[in-house]
Coordinates of C-alpha atoms in Angstrom, one line a residue:
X1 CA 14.3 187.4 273.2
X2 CA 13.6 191.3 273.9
X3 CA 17.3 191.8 274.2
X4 CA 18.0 189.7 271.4
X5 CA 15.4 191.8 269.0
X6 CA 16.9 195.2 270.4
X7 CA 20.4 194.0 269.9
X8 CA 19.7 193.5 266.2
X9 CA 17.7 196.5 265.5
X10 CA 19.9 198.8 267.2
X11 CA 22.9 197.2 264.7
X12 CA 20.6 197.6 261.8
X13 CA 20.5 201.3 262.7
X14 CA 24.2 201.9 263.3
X15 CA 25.2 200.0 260.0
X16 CA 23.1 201.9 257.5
X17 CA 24.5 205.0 257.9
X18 CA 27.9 203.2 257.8
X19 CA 27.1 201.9 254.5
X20 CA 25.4 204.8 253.5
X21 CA 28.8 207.4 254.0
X22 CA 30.8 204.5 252.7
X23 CA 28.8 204.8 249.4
X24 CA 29.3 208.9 249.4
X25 CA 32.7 208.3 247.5
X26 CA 31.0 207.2 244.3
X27 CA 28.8 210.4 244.4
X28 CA 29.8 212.1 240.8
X29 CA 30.9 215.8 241.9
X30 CA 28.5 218.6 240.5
X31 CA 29.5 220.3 237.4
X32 CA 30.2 223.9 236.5
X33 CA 26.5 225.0 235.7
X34 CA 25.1 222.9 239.3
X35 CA 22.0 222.7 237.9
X36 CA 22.4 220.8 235.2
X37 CA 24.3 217.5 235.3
X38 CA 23.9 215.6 232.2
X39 CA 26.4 213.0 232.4
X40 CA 24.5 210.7 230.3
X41 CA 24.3 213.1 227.6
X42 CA 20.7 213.3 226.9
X43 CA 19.6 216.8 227.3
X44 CA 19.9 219.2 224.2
X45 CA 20.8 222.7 224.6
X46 CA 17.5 223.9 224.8
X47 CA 16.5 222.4 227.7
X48 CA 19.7 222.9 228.9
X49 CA 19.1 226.3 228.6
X50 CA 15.8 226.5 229.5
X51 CA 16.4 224.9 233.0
X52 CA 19.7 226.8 233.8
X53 CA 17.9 230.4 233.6
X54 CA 14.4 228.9 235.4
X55 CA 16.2 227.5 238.1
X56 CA 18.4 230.7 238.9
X57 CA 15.3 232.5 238.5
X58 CA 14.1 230.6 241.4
X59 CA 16.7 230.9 244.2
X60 CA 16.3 234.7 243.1
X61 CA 12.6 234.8 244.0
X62 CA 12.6 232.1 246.8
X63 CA 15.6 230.6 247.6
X64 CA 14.4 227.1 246.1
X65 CA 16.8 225.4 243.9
X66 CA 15.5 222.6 241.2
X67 CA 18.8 220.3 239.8
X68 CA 18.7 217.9 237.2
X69 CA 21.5 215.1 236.7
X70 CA 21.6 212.4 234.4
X71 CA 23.8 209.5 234.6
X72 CA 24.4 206.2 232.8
X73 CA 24.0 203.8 235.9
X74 CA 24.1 204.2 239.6
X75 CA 25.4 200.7 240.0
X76 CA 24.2 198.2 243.2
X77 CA 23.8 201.9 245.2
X78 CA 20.4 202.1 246.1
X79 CA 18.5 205.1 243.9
X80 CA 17.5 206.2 246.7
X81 CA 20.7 206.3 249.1
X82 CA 22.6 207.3 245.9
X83 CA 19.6 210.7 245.2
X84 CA 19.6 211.5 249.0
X85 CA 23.5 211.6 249.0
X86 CA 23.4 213.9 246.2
X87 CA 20.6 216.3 247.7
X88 CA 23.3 216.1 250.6
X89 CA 26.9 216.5 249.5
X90 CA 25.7 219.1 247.1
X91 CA 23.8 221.2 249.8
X92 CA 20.8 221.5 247.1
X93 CA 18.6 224.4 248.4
X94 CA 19.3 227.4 250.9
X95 CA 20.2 226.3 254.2
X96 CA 17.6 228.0 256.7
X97 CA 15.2 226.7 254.2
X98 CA 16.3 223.2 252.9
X99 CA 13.8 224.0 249.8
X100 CA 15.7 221.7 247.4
X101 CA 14.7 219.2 244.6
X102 CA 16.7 216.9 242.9
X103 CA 15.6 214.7 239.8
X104 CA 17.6 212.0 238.8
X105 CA 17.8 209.8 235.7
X106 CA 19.8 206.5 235.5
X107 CA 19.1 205.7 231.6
X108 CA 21.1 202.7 231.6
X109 CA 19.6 201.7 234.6
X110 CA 15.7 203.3 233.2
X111 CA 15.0 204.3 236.2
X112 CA 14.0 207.9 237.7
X113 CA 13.9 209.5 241.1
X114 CA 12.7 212.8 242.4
X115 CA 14.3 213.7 245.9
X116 CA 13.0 216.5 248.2
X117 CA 14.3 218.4 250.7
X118 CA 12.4 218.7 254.0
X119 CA 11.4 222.4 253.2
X120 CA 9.0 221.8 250.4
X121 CA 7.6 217.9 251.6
X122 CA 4.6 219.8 252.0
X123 CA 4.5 221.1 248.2
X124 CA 5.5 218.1 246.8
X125 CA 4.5 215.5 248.9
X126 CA 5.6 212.0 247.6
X127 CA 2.4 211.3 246.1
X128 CA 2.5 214.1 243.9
X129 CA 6.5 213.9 243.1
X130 CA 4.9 210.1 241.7
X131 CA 2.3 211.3 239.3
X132 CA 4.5 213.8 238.2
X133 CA 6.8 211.2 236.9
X134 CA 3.9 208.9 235.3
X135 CA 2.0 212.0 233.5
X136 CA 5.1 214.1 232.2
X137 CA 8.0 212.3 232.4
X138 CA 7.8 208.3 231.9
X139 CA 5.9 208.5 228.9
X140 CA 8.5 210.2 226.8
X141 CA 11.2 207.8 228.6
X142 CA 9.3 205.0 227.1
X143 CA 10.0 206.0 223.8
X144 CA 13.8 207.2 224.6
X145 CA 13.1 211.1 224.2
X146 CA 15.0 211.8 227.8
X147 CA 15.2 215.9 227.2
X148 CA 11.6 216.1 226.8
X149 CA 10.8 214.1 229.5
X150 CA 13.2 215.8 231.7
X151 CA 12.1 218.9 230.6
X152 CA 7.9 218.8 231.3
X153 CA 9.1 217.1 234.6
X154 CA 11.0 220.1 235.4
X155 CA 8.4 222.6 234.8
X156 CA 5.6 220.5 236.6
X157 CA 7.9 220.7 240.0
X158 CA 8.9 224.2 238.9
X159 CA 5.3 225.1 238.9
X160 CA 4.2 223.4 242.1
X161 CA 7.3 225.7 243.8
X162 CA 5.9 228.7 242.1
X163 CA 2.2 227.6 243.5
X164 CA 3.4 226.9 246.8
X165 CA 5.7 229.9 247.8
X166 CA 2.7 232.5 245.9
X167 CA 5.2 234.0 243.0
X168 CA 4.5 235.5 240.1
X169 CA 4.5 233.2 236.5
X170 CA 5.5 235.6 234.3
X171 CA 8.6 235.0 234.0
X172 CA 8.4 231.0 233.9
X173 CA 5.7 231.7 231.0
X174 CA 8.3 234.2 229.1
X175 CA 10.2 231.0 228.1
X176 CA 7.5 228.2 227.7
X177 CA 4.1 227.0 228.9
X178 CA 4.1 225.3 232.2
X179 CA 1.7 222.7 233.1
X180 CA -1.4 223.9 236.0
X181 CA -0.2 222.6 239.6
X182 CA -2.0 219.3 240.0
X183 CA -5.4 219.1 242.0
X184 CA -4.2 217.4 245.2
X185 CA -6.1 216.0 247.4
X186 CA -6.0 214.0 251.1
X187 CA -7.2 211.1 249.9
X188 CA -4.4 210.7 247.5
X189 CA -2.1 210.8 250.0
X190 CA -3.9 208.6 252.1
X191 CA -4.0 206.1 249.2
X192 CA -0.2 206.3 248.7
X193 CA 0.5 206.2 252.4
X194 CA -1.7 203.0 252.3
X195 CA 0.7 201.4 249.9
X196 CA 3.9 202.3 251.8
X197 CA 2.4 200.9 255.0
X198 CA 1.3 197.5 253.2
X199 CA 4.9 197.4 251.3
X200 CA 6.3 198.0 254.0
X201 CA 4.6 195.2 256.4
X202 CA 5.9 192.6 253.5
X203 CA 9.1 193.8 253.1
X204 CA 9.3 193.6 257.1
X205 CA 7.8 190.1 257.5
X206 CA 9.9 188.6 254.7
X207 CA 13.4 190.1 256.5
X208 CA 12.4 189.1 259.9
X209 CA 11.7 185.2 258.0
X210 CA 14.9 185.3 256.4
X211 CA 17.0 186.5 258.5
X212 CA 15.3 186.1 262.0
X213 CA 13.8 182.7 261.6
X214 CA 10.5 184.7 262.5
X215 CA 11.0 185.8 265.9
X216 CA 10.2 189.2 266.1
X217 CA 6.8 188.5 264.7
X218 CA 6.5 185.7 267.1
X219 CA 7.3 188.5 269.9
X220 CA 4.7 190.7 268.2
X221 CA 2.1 187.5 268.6
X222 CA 2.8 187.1 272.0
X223 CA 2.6 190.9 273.2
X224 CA -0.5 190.8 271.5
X225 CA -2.0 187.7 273.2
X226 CA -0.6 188.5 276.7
X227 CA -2.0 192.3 276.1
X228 CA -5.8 191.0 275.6
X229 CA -5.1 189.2 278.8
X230 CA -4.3 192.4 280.7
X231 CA -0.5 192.2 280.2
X232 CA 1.8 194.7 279.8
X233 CA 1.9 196.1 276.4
X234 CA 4.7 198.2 274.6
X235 CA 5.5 200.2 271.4
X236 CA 8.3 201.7 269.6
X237 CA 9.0 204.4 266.7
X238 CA 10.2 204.3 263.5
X239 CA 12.1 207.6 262.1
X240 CA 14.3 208.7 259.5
X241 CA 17.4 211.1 259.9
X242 CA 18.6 214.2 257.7
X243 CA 21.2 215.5 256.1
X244 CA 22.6 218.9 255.4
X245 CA 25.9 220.0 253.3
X246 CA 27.3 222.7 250.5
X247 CA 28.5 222.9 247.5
X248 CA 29.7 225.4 245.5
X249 CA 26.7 226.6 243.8
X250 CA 24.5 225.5 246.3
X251 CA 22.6 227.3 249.0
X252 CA 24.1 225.4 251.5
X253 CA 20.7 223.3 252.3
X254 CA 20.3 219.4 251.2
X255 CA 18.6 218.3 254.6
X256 CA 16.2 215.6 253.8
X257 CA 14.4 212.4 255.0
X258 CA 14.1 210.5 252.0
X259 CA 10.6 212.5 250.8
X260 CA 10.3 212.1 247.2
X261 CA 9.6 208.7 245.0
X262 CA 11.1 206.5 242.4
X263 CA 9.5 205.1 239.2
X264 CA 10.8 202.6 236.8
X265 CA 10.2 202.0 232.6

């Protein structure tokens, strides 16, 4: 039975990746400005403009790089295969740093992600990259004004960089008002992390049902059991890989473990 549960997990790890990289081909490449990408045509040129001279302004002062893309749908991909494969093909944020964020909007598909490279997880933990999408962002979604949305959910993450890496404002102010970097607190993340684990227990139970007839969490009973009666007992670890690449207007970074969250309207 061990072998058996091994066997299966080791091929669930081996074919991910495998469908991940087969998936890279339908990756849109990044246009001319890099970081703007609205494909969907939803930004106007005012918050075209705005975000193209904040986010140059950035990798100036800290090497950080913000991108925005827009598209109509992202298809059966996974949101967040298909955002991580962008952070990575496009190398989004300088390479000893791997400082970059990516925020993607599906429209068609009304649904939003914001990706973050390993280098500012700590900034914008996935908890905060969440209420920054329900406070500034899904609310003007709701009522189909994308360029605003995009736009306070730009300068919220913009502002949290600015927080985290101790720069000067001025120059984010010259342009328009940003909102104050959000109060965050450990319990928050502990609340969110609470969530992930208890999703994550479902989503696990209900593969291992389907697919497994149950087994592995018949295993799990019987270590259990056999442990309380002085038996041997074992454990494993779950972890997540990175990726790194460049582009042509990128900073050659783009290494991330899937930090970041999605939301939905």
């Amino acid at each position: 039975m061990k072998k058996i549960t091994s066997f299966l997990l080791a091929l669930f790890v081996l074919v991910i990746p495998i469908i991940v990289y087969g998936q890279e081909e339908d990756i849109p490449s990044h246009t001319q400005d890099f970081y703007v990408n609205d494909y969907a045509n939803v930004l106007d040129s005012q918050a075209k403009e705005y975000i193209m001279k904040q986010s140059i302004r950035l990798y100036e002062l800290s090497g950080a790089q913000v991108v925005v893309v827009t598209i109509d749908s992202i298809g059966d991909i996974p949101l967040e295969e298909y955002s991580l494969s962008i952070l990575r093909g496009w190398g989004i944020g300088s390479k000893d740093k791997n400082n970059g964020v990516l925020i993607l909007i599906a429209v068609e598909d009304r649904k939003s992600r914001i990706e973050v490279g390993y280098g500012l997880e700590g900034a914008l933990p996935d908890s905060k990259t969440g209420w920054i999408q329900d406070d500034y962002m899904i609310p003007y979604f709701s009522e189909g004004d994308y360029s605003t949305g995009i736009l306070e959910g730009y300068k919220a993450i913009v502002a949290e960089i600015y927080n985290e890496y101790n720069l000067e404002t001025d120059s984010l102010e010259e342009l328009s008002p940003v909102p104050t970097p959000h109060e965050y607190t450990e319990e928050s993340q502990e609340s969110s992390d609470g969530k992930f684990f208890v999703i994550f227990i479902i989503v696990f139970l209900l593969f291992d049902r389907l697919f497994l007839g149950g087994r592995i969490l018949r295993l799990l009973l019987i270590m259990l059991f056999s442990g309380r009666r002085g038996g041997p007992r074992g454990g494993g670890n779950w972890g997540g890989g990175g990726w790194s690449g460049g582009g042509g207007y990128s900073g050659g970074g783009g290494s991330g473990g899937g930090g970041g969250s999605s939301r939905s309207w």
